PDB file of C-alpha atoms and ligand atoms in Angstrom:
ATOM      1  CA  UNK A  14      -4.588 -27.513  52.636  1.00 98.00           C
ATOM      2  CA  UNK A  15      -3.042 -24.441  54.420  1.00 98.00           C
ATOM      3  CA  UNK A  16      -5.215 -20.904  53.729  1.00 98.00           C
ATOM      4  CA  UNK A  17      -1.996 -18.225  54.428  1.00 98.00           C
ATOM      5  CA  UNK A  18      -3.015 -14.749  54.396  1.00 98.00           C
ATOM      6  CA  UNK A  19       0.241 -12.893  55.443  1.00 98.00           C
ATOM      7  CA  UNK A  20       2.668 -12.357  52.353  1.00 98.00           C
ATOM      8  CA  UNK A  21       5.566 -12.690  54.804  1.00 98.00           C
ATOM      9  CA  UNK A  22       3.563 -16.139  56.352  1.00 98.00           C
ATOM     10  CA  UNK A  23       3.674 -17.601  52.764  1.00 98.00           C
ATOM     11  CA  UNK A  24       7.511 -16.374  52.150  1.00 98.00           C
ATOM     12  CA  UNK A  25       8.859 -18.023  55.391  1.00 98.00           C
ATOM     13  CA  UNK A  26       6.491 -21.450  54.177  1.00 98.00           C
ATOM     14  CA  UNK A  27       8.002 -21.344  50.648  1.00 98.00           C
ATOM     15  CA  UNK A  28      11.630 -20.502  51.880  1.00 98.00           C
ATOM     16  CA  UNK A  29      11.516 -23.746  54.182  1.00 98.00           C
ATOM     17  CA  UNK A  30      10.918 -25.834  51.667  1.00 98.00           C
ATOM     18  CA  UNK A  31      13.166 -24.339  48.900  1.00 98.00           C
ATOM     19  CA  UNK A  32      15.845 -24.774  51.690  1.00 98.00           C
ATOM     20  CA  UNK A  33      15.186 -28.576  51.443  1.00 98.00           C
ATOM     21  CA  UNK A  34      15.019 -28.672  48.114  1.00 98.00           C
ATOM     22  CA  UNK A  35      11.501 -28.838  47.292  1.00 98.00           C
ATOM     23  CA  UNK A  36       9.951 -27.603  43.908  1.00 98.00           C
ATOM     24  CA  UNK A  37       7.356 -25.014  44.507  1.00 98.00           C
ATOM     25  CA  UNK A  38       5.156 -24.839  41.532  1.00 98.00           C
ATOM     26  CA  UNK A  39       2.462 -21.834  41.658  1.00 99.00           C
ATOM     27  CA  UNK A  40      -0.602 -21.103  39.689  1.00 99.00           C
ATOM     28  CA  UNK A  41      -1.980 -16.943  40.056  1.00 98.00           C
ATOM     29  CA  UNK A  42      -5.178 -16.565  39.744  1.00 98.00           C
ATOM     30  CA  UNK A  43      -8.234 -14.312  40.857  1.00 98.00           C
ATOM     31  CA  UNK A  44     -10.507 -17.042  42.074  1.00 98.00           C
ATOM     32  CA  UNK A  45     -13.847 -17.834  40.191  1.00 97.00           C
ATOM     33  CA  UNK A  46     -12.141 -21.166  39.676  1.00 98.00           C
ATOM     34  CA  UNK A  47     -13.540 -22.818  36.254  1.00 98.00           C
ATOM     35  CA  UNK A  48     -11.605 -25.994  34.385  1.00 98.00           C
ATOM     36  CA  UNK A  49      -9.159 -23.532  32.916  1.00 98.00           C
ATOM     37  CA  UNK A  50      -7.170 -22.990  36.600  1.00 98.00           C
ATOM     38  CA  UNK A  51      -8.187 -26.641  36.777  1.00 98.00           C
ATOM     39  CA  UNK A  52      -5.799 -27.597  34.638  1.00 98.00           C
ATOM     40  CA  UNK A  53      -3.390 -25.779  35.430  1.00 98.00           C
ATOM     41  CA  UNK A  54      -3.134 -27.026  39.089  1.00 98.00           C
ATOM     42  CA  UNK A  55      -3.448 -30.348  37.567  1.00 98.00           C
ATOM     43  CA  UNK A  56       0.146 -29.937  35.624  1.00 98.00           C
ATOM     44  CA  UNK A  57       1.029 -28.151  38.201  1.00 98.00           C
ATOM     45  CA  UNK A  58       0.518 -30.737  41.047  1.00 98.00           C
ATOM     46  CA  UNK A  59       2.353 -33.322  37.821  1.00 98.00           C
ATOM     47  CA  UNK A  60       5.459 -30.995  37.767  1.00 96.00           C
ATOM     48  CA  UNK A  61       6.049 -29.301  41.592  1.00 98.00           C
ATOM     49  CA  UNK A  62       6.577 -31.061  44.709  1.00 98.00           C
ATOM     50  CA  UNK A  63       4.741 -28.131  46.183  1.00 98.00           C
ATOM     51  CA  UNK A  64       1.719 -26.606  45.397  1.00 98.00           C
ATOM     52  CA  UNK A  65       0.575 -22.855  45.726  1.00 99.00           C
ATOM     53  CA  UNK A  66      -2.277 -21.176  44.653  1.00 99.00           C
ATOM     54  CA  UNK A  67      -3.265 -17.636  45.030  1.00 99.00           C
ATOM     55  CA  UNK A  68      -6.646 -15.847  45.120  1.00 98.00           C
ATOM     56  CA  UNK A  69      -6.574 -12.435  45.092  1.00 98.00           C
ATOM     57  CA  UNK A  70      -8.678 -10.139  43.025  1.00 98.00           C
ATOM     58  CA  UNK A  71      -5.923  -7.839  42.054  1.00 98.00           C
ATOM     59  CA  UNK A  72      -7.667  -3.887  42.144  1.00 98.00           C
ATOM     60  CA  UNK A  73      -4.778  -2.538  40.033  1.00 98.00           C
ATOM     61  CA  UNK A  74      -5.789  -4.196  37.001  1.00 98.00           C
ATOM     62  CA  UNK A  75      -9.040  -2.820  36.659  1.00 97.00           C
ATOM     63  CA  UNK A  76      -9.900   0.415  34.888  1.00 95.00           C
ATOM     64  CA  UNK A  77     -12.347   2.831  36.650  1.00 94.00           C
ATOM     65  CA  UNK A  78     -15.596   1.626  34.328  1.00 91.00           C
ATOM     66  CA  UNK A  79     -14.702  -2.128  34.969  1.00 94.00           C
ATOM     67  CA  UNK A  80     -15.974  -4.600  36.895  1.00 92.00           C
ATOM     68  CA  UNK A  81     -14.101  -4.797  40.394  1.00 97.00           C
ATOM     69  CA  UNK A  82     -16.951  -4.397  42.255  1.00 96.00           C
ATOM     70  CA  UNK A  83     -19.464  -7.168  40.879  1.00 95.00           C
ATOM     71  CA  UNK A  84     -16.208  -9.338  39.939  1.00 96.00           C
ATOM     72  CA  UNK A  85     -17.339 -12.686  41.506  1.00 96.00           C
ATOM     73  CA  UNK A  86     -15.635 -14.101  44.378  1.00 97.00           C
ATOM     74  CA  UNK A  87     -16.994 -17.456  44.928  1.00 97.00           C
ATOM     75  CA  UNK A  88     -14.230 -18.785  47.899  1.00 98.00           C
ATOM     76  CA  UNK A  89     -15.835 -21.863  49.190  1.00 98.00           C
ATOM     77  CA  UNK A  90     -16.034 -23.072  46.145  1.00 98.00           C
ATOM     78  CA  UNK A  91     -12.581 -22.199  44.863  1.00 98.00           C
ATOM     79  CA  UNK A  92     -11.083 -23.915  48.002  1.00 98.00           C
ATOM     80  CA  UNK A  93     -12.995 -26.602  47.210  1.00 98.00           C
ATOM     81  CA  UNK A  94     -11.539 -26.982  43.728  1.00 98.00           C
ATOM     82  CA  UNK A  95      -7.951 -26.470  45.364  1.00 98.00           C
ATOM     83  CA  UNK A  96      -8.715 -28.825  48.319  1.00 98.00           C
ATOM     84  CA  UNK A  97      -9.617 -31.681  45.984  1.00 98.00           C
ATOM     85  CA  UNK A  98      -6.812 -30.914  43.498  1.00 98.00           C
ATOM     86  CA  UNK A  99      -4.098 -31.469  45.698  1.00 98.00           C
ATOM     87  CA  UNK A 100      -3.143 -27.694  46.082  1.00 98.00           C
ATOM     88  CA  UNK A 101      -0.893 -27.588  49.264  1.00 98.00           C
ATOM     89  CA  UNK A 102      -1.378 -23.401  50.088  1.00 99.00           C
ATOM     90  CA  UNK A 103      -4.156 -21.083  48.971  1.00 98.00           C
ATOM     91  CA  UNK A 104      -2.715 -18.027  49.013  1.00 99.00           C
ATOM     92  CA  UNK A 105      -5.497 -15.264  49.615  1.00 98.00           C
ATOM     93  CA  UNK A 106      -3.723 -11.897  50.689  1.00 98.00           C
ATOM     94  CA  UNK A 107      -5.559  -8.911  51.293  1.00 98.00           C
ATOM     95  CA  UNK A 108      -5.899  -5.271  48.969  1.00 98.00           C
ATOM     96  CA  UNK A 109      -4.482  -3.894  52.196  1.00 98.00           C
ATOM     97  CA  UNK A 110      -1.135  -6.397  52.551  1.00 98.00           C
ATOM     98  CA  UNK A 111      -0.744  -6.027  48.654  1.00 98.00           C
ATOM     99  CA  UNK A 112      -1.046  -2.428  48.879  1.00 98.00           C
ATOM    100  CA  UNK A 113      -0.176  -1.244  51.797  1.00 98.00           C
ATOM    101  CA  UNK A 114      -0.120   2.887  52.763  1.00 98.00           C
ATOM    102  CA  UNK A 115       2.481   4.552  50.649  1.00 98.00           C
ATOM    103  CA  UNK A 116       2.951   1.881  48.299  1.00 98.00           C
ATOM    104  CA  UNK A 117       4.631   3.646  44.984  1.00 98.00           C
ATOM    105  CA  UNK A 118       6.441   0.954  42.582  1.00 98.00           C
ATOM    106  CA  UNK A 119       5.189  -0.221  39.755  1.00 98.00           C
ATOM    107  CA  UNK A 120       6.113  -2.547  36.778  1.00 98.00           C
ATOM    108  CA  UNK A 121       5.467  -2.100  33.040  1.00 98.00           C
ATOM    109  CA  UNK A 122       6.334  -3.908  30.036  1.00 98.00           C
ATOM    110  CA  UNK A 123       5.754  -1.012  27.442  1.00 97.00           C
ATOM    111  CA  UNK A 124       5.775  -2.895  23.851  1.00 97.00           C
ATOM    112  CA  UNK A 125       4.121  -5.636  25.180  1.00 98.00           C
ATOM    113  CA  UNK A 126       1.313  -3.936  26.858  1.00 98.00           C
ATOM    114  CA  UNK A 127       0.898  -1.530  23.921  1.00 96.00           C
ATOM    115  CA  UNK A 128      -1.139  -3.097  21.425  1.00 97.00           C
ATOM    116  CA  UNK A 129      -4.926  -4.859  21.809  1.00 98.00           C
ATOM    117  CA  UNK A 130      -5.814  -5.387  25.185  1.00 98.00           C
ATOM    118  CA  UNK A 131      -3.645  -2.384  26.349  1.00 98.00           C
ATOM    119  CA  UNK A 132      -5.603   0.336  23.907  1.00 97.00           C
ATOM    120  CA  UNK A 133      -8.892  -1.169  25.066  1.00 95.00           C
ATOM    121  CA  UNK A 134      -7.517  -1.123  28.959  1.00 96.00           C
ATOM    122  CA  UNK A 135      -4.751   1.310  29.490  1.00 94.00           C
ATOM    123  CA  UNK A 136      -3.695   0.065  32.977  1.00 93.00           C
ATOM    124  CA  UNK A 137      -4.637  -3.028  33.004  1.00 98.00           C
ATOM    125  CA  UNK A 138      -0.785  -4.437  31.971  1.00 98.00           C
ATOM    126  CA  UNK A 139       1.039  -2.344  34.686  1.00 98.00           C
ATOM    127  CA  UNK A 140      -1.194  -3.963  37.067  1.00 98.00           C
ATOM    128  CA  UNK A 141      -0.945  -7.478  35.839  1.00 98.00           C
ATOM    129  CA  UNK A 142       2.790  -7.049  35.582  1.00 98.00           C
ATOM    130  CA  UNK A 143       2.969  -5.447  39.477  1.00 98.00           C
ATOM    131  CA  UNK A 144       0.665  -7.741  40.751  1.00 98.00           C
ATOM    132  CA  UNK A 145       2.342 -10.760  39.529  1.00 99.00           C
ATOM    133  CA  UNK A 146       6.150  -9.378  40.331  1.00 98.00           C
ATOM    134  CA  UNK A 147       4.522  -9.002  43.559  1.00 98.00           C
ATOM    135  CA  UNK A 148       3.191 -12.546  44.065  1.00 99.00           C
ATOM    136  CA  UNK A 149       6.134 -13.989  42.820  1.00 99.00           C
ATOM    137  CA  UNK A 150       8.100 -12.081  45.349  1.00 98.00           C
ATOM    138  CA  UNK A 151       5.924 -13.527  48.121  1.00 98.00           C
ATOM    139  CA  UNK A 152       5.638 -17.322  46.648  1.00 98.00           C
ATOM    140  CA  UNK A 153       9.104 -17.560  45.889  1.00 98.00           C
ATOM    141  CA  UNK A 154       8.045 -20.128  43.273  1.00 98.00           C
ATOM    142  CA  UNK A 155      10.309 -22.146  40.680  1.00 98.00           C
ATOM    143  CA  UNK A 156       7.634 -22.734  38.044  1.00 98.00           C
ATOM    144  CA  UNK A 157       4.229 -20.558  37.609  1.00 98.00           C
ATOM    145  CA  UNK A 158       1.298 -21.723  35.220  1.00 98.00           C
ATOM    146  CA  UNK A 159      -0.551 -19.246  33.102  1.00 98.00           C
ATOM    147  CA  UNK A 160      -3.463 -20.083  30.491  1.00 98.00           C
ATOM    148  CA  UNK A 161      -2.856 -18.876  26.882  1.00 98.00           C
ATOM    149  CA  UNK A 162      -6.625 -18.122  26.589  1.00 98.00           C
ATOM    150  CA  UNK A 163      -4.807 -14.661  27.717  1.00 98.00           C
ATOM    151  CA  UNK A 164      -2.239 -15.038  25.291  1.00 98.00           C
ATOM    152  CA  UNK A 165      -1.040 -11.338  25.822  1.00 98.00           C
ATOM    153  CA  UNK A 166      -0.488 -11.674  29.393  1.00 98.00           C
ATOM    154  CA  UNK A 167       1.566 -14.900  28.993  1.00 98.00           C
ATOM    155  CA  UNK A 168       3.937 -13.109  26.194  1.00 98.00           C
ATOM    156  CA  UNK A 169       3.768 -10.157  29.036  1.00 98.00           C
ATOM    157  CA  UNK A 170       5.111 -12.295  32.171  1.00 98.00           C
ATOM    158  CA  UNK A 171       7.325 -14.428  30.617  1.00 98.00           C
ATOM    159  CA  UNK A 172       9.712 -10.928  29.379  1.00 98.00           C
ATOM    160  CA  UNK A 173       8.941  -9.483  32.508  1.00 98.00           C
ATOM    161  CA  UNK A 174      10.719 -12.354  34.260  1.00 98.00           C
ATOM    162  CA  UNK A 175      13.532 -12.468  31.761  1.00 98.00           C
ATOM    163  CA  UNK A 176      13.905  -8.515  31.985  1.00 98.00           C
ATOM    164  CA  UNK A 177      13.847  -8.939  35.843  1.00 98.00           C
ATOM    165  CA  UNK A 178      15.780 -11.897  36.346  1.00 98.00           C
ATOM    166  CA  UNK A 179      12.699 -13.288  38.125  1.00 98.00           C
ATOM    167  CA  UNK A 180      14.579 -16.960  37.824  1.00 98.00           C
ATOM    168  CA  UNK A 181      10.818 -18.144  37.907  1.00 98.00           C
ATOM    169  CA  UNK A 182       9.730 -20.621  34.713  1.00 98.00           C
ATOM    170  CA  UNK A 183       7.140 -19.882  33.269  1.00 98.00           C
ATOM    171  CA  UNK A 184       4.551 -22.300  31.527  1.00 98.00           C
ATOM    172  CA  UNK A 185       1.852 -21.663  29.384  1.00 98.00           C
ATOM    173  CA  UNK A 186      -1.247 -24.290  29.088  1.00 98.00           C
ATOM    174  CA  UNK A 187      -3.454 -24.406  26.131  1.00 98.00           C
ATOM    175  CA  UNK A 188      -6.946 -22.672  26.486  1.00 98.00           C
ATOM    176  CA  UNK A 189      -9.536 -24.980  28.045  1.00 98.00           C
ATOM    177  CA  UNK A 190     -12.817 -24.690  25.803  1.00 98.00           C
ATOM    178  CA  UNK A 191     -16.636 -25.535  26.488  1.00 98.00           C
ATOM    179  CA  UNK A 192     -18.025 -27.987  24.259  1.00 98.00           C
ATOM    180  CA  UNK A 193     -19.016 -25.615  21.366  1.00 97.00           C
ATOM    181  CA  UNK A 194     -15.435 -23.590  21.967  1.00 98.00           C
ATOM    182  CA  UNK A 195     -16.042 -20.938  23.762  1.00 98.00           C
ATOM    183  CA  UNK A 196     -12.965 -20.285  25.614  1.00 98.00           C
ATOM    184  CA  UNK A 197     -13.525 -20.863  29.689  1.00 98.00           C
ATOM    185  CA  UNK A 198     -13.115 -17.628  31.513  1.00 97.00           C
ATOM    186  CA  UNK A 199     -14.783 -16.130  35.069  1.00 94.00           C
ATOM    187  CA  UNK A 200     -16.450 -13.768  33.160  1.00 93.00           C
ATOM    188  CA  UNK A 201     -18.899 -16.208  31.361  1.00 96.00           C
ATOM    189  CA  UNK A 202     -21.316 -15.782  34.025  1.00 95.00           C
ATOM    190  CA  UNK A 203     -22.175 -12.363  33.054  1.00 95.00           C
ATOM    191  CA  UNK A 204     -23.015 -13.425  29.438  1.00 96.00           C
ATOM    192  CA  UNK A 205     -26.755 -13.713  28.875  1.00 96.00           C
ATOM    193  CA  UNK A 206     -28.407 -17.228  27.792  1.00 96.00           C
ATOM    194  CA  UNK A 207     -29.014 -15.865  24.205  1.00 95.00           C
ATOM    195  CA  UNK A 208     -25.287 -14.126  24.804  1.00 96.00           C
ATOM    196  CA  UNK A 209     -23.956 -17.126  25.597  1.00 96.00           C
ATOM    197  CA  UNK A 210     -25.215 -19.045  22.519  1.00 95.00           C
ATOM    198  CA  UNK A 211     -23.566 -16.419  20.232  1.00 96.00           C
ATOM    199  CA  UNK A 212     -20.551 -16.159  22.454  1.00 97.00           C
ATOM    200  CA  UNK A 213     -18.614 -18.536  20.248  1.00 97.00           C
ATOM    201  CA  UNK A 214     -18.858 -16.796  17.301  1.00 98.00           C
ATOM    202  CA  UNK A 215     -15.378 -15.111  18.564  1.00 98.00           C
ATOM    203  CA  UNK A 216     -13.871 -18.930  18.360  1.00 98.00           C
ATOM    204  CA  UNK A 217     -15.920 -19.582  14.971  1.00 98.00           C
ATOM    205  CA  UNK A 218     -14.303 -16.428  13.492  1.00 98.00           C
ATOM    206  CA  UNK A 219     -10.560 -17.332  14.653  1.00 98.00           C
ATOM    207  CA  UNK A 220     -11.017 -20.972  13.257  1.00 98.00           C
ATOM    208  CA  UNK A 221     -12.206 -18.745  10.114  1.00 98.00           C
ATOM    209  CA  UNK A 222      -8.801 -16.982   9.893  1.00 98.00           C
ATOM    210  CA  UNK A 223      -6.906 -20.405  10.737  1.00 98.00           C
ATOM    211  CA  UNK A 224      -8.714 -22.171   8.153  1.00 98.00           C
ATOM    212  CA  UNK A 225      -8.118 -19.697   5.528  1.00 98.00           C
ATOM    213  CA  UNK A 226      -3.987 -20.190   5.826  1.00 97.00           C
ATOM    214  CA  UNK A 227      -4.011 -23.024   5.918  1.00 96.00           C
ATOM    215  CA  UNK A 228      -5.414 -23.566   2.202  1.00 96.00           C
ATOM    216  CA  UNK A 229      -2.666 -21.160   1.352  1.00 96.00           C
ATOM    217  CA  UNK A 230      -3.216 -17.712   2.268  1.00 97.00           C
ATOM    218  CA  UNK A 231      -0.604 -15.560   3.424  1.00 97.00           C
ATOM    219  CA  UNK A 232      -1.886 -11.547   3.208  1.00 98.00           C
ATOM    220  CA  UNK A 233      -3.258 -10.821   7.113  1.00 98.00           C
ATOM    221  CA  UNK A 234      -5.749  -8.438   5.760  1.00 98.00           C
ATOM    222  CA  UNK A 235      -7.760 -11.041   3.810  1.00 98.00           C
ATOM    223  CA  UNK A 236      -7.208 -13.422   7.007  1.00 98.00           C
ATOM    224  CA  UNK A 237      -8.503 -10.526   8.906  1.00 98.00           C
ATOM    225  CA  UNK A 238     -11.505 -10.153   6.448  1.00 98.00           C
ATOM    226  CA  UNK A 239     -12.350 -13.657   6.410  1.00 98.00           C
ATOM    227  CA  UNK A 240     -12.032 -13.249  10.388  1.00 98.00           C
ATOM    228  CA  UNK A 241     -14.764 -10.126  10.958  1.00 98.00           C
ATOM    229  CA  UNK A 242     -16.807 -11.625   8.289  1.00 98.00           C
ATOM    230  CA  UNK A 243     -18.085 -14.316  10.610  1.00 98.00           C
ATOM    231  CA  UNK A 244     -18.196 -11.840  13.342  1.00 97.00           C
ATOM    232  CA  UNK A 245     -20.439  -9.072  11.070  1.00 95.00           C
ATOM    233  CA  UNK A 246     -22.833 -11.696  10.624  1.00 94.00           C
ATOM    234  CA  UNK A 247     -24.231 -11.706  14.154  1.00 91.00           C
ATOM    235  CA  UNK A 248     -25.463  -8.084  13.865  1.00 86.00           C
ATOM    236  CA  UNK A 249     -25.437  -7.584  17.903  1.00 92.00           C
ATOM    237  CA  UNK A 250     -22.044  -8.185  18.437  1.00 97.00           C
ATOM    238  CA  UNK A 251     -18.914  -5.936  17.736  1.00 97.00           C
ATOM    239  CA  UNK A 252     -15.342  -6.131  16.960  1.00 98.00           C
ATOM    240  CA  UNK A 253     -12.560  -4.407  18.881  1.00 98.00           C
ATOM    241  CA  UNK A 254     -10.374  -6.003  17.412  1.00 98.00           C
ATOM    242  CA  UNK A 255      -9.480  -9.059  15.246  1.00 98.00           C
ATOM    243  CA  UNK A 256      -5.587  -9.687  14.454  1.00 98.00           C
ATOM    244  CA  UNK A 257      -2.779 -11.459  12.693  1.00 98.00           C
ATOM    245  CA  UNK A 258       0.106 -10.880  15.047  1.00 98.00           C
ATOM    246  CA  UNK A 259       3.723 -11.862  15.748  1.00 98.00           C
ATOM    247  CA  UNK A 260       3.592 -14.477  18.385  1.00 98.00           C
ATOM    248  CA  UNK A 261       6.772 -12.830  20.022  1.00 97.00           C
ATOM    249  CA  UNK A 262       6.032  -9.132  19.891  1.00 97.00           C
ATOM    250  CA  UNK A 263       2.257  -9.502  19.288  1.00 98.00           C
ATOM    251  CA  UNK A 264       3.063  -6.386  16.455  1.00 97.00           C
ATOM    252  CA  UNK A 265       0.332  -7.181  13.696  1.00 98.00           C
ATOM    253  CA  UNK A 266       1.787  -8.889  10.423  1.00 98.00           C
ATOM    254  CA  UNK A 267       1.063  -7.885   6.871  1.00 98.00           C
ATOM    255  CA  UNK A 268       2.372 -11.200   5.217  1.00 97.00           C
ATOM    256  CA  UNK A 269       2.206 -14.907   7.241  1.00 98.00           C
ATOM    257  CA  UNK A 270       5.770 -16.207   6.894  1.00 96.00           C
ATOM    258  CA  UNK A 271       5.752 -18.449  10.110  1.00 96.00           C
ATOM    259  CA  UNK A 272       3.622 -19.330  13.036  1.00 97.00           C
ATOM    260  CA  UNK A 273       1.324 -16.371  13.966  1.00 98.00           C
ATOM    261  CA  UNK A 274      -1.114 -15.804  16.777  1.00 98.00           C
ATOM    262  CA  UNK A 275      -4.689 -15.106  15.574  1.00 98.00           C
ATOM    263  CA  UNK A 276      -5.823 -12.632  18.509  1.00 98.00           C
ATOM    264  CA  UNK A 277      -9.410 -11.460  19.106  1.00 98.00           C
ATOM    265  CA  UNK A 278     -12.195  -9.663  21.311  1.00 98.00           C
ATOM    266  CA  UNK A 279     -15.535  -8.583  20.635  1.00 98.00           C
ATOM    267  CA  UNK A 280     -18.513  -6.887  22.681  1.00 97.00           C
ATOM    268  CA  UNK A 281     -21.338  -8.929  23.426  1.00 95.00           C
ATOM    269  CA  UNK A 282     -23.766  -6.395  25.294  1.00 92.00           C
ATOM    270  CA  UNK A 283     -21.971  -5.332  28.177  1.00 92.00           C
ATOM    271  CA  UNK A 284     -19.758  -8.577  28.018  1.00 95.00           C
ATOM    272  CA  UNK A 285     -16.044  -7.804  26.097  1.00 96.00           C
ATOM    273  CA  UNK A 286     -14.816 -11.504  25.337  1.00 97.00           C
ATOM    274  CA  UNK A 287     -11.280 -12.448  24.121  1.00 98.00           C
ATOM    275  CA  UNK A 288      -9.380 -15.529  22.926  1.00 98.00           C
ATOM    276  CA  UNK A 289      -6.638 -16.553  20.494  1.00 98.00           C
ATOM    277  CA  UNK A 290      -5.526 -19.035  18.155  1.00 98.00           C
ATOM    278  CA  UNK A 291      -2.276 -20.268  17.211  1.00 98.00           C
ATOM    279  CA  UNK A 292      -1.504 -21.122  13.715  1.00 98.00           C
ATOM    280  CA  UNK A 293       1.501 -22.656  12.450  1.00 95.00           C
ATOM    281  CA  UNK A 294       2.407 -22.133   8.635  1.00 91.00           C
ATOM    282  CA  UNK A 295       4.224 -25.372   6.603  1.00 77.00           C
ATOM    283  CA  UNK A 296       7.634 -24.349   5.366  1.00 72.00           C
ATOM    284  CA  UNK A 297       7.432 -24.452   1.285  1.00 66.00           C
ATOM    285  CA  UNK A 298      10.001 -26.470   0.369  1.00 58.00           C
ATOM    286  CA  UNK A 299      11.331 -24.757  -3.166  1.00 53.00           C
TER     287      UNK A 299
HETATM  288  O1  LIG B 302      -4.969 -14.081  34.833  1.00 68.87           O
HETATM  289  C1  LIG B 302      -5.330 -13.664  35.957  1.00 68.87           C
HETATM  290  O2  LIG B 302      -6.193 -14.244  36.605  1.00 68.87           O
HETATM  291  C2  LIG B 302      -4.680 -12.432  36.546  1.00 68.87           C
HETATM  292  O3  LIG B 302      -4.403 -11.499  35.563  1.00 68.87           O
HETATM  293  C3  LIG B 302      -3.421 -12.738  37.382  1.00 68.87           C
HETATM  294  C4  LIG B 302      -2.323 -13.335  36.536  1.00 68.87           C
HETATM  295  C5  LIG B 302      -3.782 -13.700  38.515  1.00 68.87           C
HETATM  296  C6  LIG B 302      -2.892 -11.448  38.012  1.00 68.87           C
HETATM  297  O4  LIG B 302      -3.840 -10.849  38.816  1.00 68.87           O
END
């Protein structure tokens, strides 16, 4: 496996091959490898004839109060999950090639960003969508892999590269779950052991809302109620928000007419948690 640093290193490696016809598949990510990116590399290594996977722990995307700093960086052991994965490049640039002196442009995706994760973090969307414009600029890849455990970010990237003409395809894997559901994510580690057991109460209370249409019920705000109801049980923990939305525009829904994402994120402690639920709705036939 090849560690590039240089963006214009990993250009001139991906341009070689796409000039022989090579499929370059790429997964983003920022490191903390769990079985999530696992399995994305995994379909990715199925689907690409080339492999690329970057590390980079992308400042922009993280509000002042956040967790930059303490956000864990484990690289021997990522490289070890790329090494025995197959992953042909691990991409690991640096703040300073990403971001160079007088760097100016950035990329938004207004109605997308908008809603949920963009009230709670205000930047946090301009900086995914930069970032991975950015990357994608560098890797020059045909396909890229993102996880719907952050379901907003997928519906984010994939109109960002049909806005831009990014020519990239874009594939979204479903969310990779410990055994009692909690969704994977590098940010587990900072949950508490008694955190941790009451961590899935954000799955319990989508599967809640999921379980509610499908015995019939169609108005979001008793969905929504059913939702926080499993949530206000656990007095410790709080809601920031628990929704019925469009899986499209990710506007909330007042009546379920077709498929609808469930989307959630509470506050365990110090720990915010998200994660999302897909729910498909019968047609009637009349
Ligand atoms: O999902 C992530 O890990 C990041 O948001 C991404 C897509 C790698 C951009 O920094």
């Amino acid at each position: 496996m090849k560690i590039i640093r240089s963006p214009a290193a990993m250009t001139a490696w991906s341009e070689g091959l796409r000039r022989q016809g090579v499929t370059i598949g790429f997964v983003p990510t920022m490191g903390a490898l769990h079985d999530g990116h696992r399995s994305l590399i995994r379909e990715a290594r199925l689907q690409c004839d080339a492999l690329v996977v970057s590390i980079f722990v992308n400042p922009t995307q993280f509000g002042p109060q956040e967790d930059l700093a303490k956000y864990p960086r484990p690289i021997s052991h990522d490289r070890a999950i790329c090494r025995q994965e197959g992953v042909d490049v691990c991409f690991e640039p640096t703040a300073e090639a990403m971001y160079p002196a007088g760097f100016q442009t950035t990329v938004t995706v207004p109605a997308i960003a908008r809603r949920w994760e963009g009230e709670a973090r205000p930047h946090h969307f301009s900086g995914v969508a930069t970032v991975v414009t950015k990357l994608f600029g560098m890797v020059r890849p045909h396909r890229a892999l993102f996880g719907q455990k952050d379901f907003q970010q997928s519906v984010l990237v994939q109109q960002l590269v049909k806005d831009l003409n990014l020519g990239v395809a874009i594939m979204v894997r479903p969310t990779v779950r410990e055994q009692d559901g909690l969704a994977m994510s590098s940010r587990n580690i900072y949950l508490s052991a008694d955190e941790r057991h009451r961590a899935v109460t954000l799955y319990q209370s989508l599967r809640a809302g999921a379980a509610v249409i499908r015995t019939g019920e169609r108005n979001a705000k008793t969905i929504r109620l059913a939702m926080a109801q499993v949530v206000t049980q656990q007095p410790t923990i709080s809601i920031d928000y628990l929704t019925v939305s469009d899986p499209f525009t990710l506007e909330p829904v007042s009546l379920v007419t077709s498929k609808v994402v469930l989307l959630g994120a509470i506050r365990l402690g110090s720990v915010r948690l998200i994660d999302n639920l897909l729910v498909a709705v019968p047609h009637r036939s009349s």
